[in-house]
C-alpha cells in the first residue's frame, strides 16, 4: 500500500499570533493502543470519516518512514486519517484544522488487517474495472477511427468514380461533336469565319452550319483536345466518309 500524503487547507484560522491557535482539546486522538474509526469535525464545519491507527497520533511529517511522533502543541502536529473517501490510503490533517475527534468504533489488529485486505481488494477491483473501461474506450476510439478512415476512403473512391464517369461522358460528347462536324470534311475553326463573311454578304448559312455555330464553343474544345491528343487514338480517326455517288453511265 502506497500512502498518499495530502495536506488539506480546508479552513483558515483567524489572523493573529500563536495565541489564536486553538489548544488541543481532550478529545483529540492520542496513542491509545487501539485502532479507532473516527469522525473528525473540522473548524470550518466539515466532517471527515476514517480510521486512526493505534499509536500514530499526534505526529508530524519527517523521519525515514515519513512521519514521527509529535506533541499536540507543535506547529506541524496532526493526525493521519486512513480510508477516507473510499481510498486505501490516508490524508494528513493538521491539528489546527481539527475541532474535535469523535470515536465511532474501536477495531482490533485482526479487524484492521481484514479492513486493509478489503480495501486493497476493492482498490484492485476498482483498478481492474477502470482498466477494462479504458481498454473498451480505446477499442471503441480505434474502431471509430477505423470506421472514419473507411468512410473517408469510400467517399474518396466515390468521388474519383464520379469524376472518371464525368470525364468519360465529356470525352464521349466531344467525340460525338467531332463525328458530327469532322475536321477532315471542312469543319474547322476557319469555317466559322466563312459563315460570318457570307452573312455579311447576305448569304445565310445552311441548317447544318447554323447548328455548327450553336455548338461551336463545345466543338472547338473537342477539336483542340483532338489536336493535342487528349482524346486518344479513337478521337483522331476520321469519321467514315459517305460512299461517293455512282457516276452516271456515259452517253452512247
GROMACS .gro file of C-alpha atoms in nm:
model
  252
    1UNK     CA    1   0.000   0.000   0.000
    2UNK     CA    2   0.146   0.335  -0.103
    3UNK     CA    3   0.010   0.617   0.114
    4UNK     CA    4  -0.061   0.950  -0.041
    5UNK     CA    5   0.026   1.249   0.173
    6UNK     CA    6  -0.241   1.513   0.137
    7UNK     CA    7  -0.226   1.835   0.336
    8UNK     CA    8  -0.576   1.977   0.349
    9UNK     CA    9  -0.617   2.350   0.383
   10UNK     CA   10  -0.990   2.336   0.433
   11UNK     CA   11  -1.011   2.642   0.656
   12UNK     CA   12  -0.806   2.938   0.764
   13UNK     CA   13  -0.759   3.042   1.123
   14UNK     CA   14  -0.815   3.397   1.226
   15UNK     CA   15  -0.511   3.615   1.167
   16UNK     CA   16  -0.302   3.688   1.471
   17UNK     CA   17  -0.033   3.541   1.690
   18UNK     CA   18   0.011   3.179   1.801
   19UNK     CA   19  -0.235   3.255   2.080
   20UNK     CA   20  -0.519   3.242   1.825
   21UNK     CA   21  -0.439   2.876   1.754
   22UNK     CA   22  -0.689   2.657   1.949
   23UNK     CA   23  -0.543   2.441   2.219
   24UNK     CA   24  -0.559   2.066   2.162
   25UNK     CA   25  -0.891   1.954   2.315
   26UNK     CA   26  -0.912   1.649   2.534
   27UNK     CA   27  -1.099   1.461   2.263
   28UNK     CA   28  -0.809   1.483   2.015
   29UNK     CA   29  -0.668   1.137   1.935
   30UNK     CA   30  -0.354   1.019   2.106
   31UNK     CA   31  -0.165   0.690   2.109
   32UNK     CA   32  -0.436   0.492   2.285
   33UNK     CA   33  -0.303   0.150   2.189
   34UNK     CA   34  -0.601   0.055   1.973
   35UNK     CA   35  -0.739   0.145   1.633
   36UNK     CA   36  -1.038   0.374   1.606
   37UNK     CA   37  -1.291   0.457   1.343
   38UNK     CA   38  -1.350   0.825   1.393
   39UNK     CA   39  -1.549   1.120   1.269
   40UNK     CA   40  -1.327   1.426   1.257
   41UNK     CA   41  -1.506   1.759   1.297
   42UNK     CA   42  -1.311   2.038   1.130
   43UNK     CA   43  -1.307   2.401   1.237
   44UNK     CA   44  -1.482   2.500   0.914
   45UNK     CA   45  -1.781   2.278   0.993
   46UNK     CA   46  -1.691   1.993   0.759
   47UNK     CA   47  -1.671   1.630   0.877
   48UNK     CA   48  -1.429   1.361   0.762
   49UNK     CA   49  -1.468   0.992   0.845
   50UNK     CA   50  -1.178   0.747   0.856
   51UNK     CA   51  -0.951   0.523   1.063
   52UNK     CA   52  -0.687   0.634   1.313
   53UNK     CA   53  -0.427   0.363   1.361
   54UNK     CA   54  -0.308   0.281   1.713
   55UNK     CA   55  -0.007   0.474   1.836
   56UNK     CA   56   0.010   0.714   1.544
   57UNK     CA   57  -0.129   1.037   1.685
   58UNK     CA   58  -0.031   1.304   1.718
   59UNK     CA   59   0.256   1.304   1.465
   60UNK     CA   60   0.418   1.524   1.206
   61UNK     CA   61   0.590   1.478   0.872
   62UNK     CA   62   0.954   1.372   0.896
   63UNK     CA   63   1.187   1.078   0.953
   64UNK     CA   64   1.269   0.779   0.734
   65UNK     CA   65   0.914   0.646   0.738
   66UNK     CA   66   0.764   0.984   0.652
   67UNK     CA   67   0.614   1.063   0.997
   68UNK     CA   68   0.743   1.091   1.351
   69UNK     CA   69   0.583   1.135   1.692
   70UNK     CA   70   0.485   1.489   1.786
   71UNK     CA   71   0.336   1.680   2.073
   72UNK     CA   72  -0.011   1.829   2.025
   73UNK     CA   73   0.119   2.184   2.066
   74UNK     CA   74   0.385   2.151   1.794
   75UNK     CA   75   0.333   2.363   1.486
   76UNK     CA   76   0.331   2.073   1.234
   77UNK     CA   77   0.141   1.825   1.454
   78UNK     CA   78  -0.158   1.647   1.307
   79UNK     CA   79  -0.326   1.311   1.254
   80UNK     CA   80  -0.327   1.065   0.969
   81UNK     CA   81  -0.673   0.953   0.873
   82UNK     CA   82  -0.696   0.630   0.672
   83UNK     CA   83  -0.957   0.503   0.425
   84UNK     CA   84  -1.100   0.846   0.355
   85UNK     CA   85  -1.335   0.892   0.060
   86UNK     CA   86  -1.324   0.520  -0.017
   87UNK     CA   87  -0.950   0.505  -0.083
   88UNK     CA   88  -0.698   0.267   0.070
   89UNK     CA   89  -0.456   0.550   0.152
   90UNK     CA   90  -0.462   0.836   0.402
   91UNK     CA   91  -0.480   1.211   0.435
   92UNK     CA   92  -0.288   1.418   0.687
   93UNK     CA   93  -0.491   1.669   0.889
   94UNK     CA   94  -0.301   1.941   1.078
   95UNK     CA   95  -0.442   1.977   1.428
   96UNK     CA   96  -0.508   2.345   1.367
   97UNK     CA   97  -0.783   2.235   1.128
   98UNK     CA   98  -0.935   1.987   1.373
   99UNK     CA   99  -1.210   2.095   1.614
  100UNK     CA  100  -1.273   1.756   1.772
  101UNK     CA  101  -1.246   1.385   1.702
  102UNK     CA  102  -1.543   1.161   1.767
  103UNK     CA  103  -1.473   0.789   1.811
  104UNK     CA  104  -1.730   0.580   1.624
  105UNK     CA  105  -1.587   0.233   1.690
  106UNK     CA  106  -1.272   0.055   1.802
  107UNK     CA  107  -1.104  -0.215   1.595
  108UNK     CA  108  -0.862  -0.495   1.680
  109UNK     CA  109  -0.546  -0.568   1.485
  110UNK     CA  110  -0.724  -0.856   1.310
  111UNK     CA  111  -1.014  -0.635   1.211
  112UNK     CA  112  -0.777  -0.373   1.076
  113UNK     CA  113  -0.591  -0.637   0.876
  114UNK     CA  114  -0.920  -0.755   0.734
  115UNK     CA  115  -1.011  -0.396   0.657
  116UNK     CA  116  -0.671  -0.347   0.491
  117UNK     CA  117  -0.725  -0.658   0.283
  118UNK     CA  118  -1.076  -0.550   0.186
  119UNK     CA  119  -0.964  -0.202   0.088
  120UNK     CA  120  -0.677  -0.344  -0.119
  121UNK     CA  121  -0.918  -0.584  -0.288
  122UNK     CA  122  -1.162  -0.302  -0.351
  123UNK     CA  123  -0.882  -0.085  -0.490
  124UNK     CA  124  -0.760  -0.372  -0.712
  125UNK     CA  125  -1.113  -0.438  -0.833
  126UNK     CA  126  -1.171  -0.070  -0.897
  127UNK     CA  127  -0.843  -0.050  -1.088
  128UNK     CA  128  -0.935  -0.357  -1.293
  129UNK     CA  129  -1.276  -0.207  -1.372
  130UNK     CA  130  -1.118   0.125  -1.467
  131UNK     CA  131  -0.859  -0.054  -1.682
  132UNK     CA  132  -1.137  -0.252  -1.851
  133UNK     CA  133  -1.334   0.066  -1.916
  134UNK     CA  134  -1.027   0.241  -2.054
  135UNK     CA  135  -0.947  -0.060  -2.271
  136UNK     CA  136  -1.303  -0.068  -2.403
  137UNK     CA  137  -1.292   0.307  -2.462
  138UNK     CA  138  -0.961   0.279  -2.650
  139UNK     CA  139  -1.102  -0.008  -2.857
  140UNK     CA  140  -1.411   0.199  -2.935
  141UNK     CA  141  -1.199   0.500  -3.031
  142UNK     CA  142  -0.979   0.284  -3.253
  143UNK     CA  143  -1.286   0.132  -3.417
  144UNK     CA  144  -1.438   0.475  -3.469
  145UNK     CA  145  -1.110   0.598  -3.620
  146UNK     CA  146  -1.100   0.292  -3.849
  147UNK     CA  147  -1.465   0.347  -3.947
  148UNK     CA  148  -1.396   0.714  -4.012
  149UNK     CA  149  -1.097   0.624  -4.229
  150UNK     CA  150  -1.305   0.363  -4.415
  151UNK     CA  151  -1.586   0.611  -4.477
  152UNK     CA  152  -1.336   0.873  -4.596
  153UNK     CA  153  -1.179   0.616  -4.832
  154UNK     CA  154  -1.519   0.515  -4.970
  155UNK     CA  155  -1.617   0.878  -5.018
  156UNK     CA  156  -1.290   0.946  -5.196
  157UNK     CA  157  -1.337   0.642  -5.421
  158UNK     CA  158  -1.693   0.751  -5.498
  159UNK     CA  159  -1.568   1.098  -5.586
  160UNK     CA  160  -1.298   0.955  -5.812
  161UNK     CA  161  -1.554   0.732  -5.983
  162UNK     CA  162  -1.786   1.028  -6.036
  163UNK     CA  163  -1.501   1.233  -6.178
  164UNK     CA  164  -1.395   0.946  -6.405
  165UNK     CA  165  -1.753   0.899  -6.525
  166UNK     CA  166  -1.791   1.272  -6.587
  167UNK     CA  167  -1.462   1.276  -6.779
  168UNK     CA  168  -1.570   0.973  -6.981
  169UNK     CA  169  -1.902   1.137  -7.064
  170UNK     CA  170  -1.721   1.456  -7.162
  171UNK     CA  171  -1.488   1.265  -7.394
  172UNK     CA  172  -1.783   1.083  -7.549
  173UNK     CA  173  -1.961   1.415  -7.602
  174UNK     CA  174  -1.652   1.562  -7.768
  175UNK     CA  175  -1.615   1.264  -7.995
  176UNK     CA  176  -1.982   1.290  -8.093
  177UNK     CA  177  -1.933   1.654  -8.188
  178UNK     CA  178  -1.624   1.573  -8.391
  179UNK     CA  179  -1.809   1.288  -8.558
  180UNK     CA  180  -2.096   1.519  -8.644
  181UNK     CA  181  -1.871   1.801  -8.762
  182UNK     CA  182  -1.549   1.621  -8.867
  183UNK     CA  183  -1.250   1.848  -8.939
  184UNK     CA  184  -1.147   1.635  -9.235
  185UNK     CA  185  -1.472   1.734  -9.404
  186UNK     CA  186  -1.411   2.102  -9.371
  187UNK     CA  187  -1.547   2.165  -9.024
  188UNK     CA  188  -1.258   2.368  -8.892
  189UNK     CA  189  -1.238   2.697  -8.698
  190UNK     CA  190  -1.195   2.885  -9.025
  191UNK     CA  191  -1.541   2.763  -9.124
  192UNK     CA  192  -1.690   2.999  -8.868
  193UNK     CA  193  -1.514   3.295  -9.033
  194UNK     CA  194  -1.651   3.186  -9.369
  195UNK     CA  195  -2.004   3.168  -9.234
  196UNK     CA  196  -1.972   3.512  -9.077
  197UNK     CA  197  -1.838   3.658  -9.401
  198UNK     CA  198  -2.123   3.512  -9.606
  199UNK     CA  199  -2.380   3.655  -9.368
  200UNK     CA  200  -2.229   4.000  -9.421
  201UNK     CA  201  -2.290   3.943  -9.792
  202UNK     CA  202  -2.649   3.836  -9.721
  203UNK     CA  203  -2.571   3.471  -9.783
  204UNK     CA  204  -2.716   3.291  -9.487
  205UNK     CA  205  -2.582   2.956  -9.362
  206UNK     CA  206  -2.738   2.619  -9.416
  207UNK     CA  207  -2.923   2.443  -9.131
  208UNK     CA  208  -2.613   2.231  -9.066
  209UNK     CA  209  -2.396   2.541  -9.048
  210UNK     CA  210  -2.645   2.705  -8.813
  211UNK     CA  211  -2.617   2.409  -8.576
  212UNK     CA  212  -2.236   2.425  -8.604
  213UNK     CA  213  -2.246   2.787  -8.492
  214UNK     CA  214  -2.462   2.695  -8.190
  215UNK     CA  215  -2.225   2.424  -8.067
  216UNK     CA  216  -1.906   2.593  -8.180
  217UNK     CA  217  -1.764   2.662  -7.833
  218UNK     CA  218  -1.801   2.297  -7.727
  219UNK     CA  219  -1.689   2.175  -8.066
  220UNK     CA  220  -1.377   2.392  -8.050
  221UNK     CA  221  -1.281   2.235  -7.712
  222UNK     CA  222  -1.322   1.893  -7.868
  223UNK     CA  223  -1.122   2.000  -8.174
  224UNK     CA  224  -0.834   2.134  -7.962
  225UNK     CA  225  -0.841   1.822  -7.741
  226UNK     CA  226  -0.819   1.603  -8.051
  227UNK     CA  227  -0.532   1.809  -8.190
  228UNK     CA  228  -0.340   1.773  -7.861
  229UNK     CA  229  -0.408   1.400  -7.843
  230UNK     CA  230  -0.612   1.432  -7.523
  231UNK     CA  231  -0.899   1.236  -7.672
  232UNK     CA  232  -0.681   0.939  -7.756
  233UNK     CA  233  -0.646   0.745  -8.079
  234UNK     CA  234  -1.018   0.691  -8.121
  235UNK     CA  235  -1.079   1.063  -8.149
  236UNK     CA  236  -0.808   1.108  -8.413
  237UNK     CA  237  -0.964   0.860  -8.654
  238UNK     CA  238  -1.159   1.041  -8.923
  239UNK     CA  239  -1.526   0.983  -8.940
  240UNK     CA  240  -1.631   0.736  -9.204
  241UNK     CA  241  -1.695   0.925  -9.524
  242UNK     CA  242  -2.005   0.864  -9.721
  243UNK     CA  243  -1.963   0.649 -10.029
  244UNK     CA  244  -1.929   0.862 -10.341
  245UNK     CA  245  -2.230   0.876 -10.565
  246UNK     CA  246  -2.210   0.642 -10.860
  247UNK     CA  247  -2.101   0.805 -11.182
  248UNK     CA  248  -2.368   0.837 -11.448
  249UNK     CA  249  -2.335   0.599 -11.736
  250UNK     CA  250  -2.170   0.754 -12.047
  251UNK     CA  251  -2.396   0.861 -12.325
  252UNK     CA  252  -2.390   0.649 -12.640
   0.00000   0.00000   0.00000
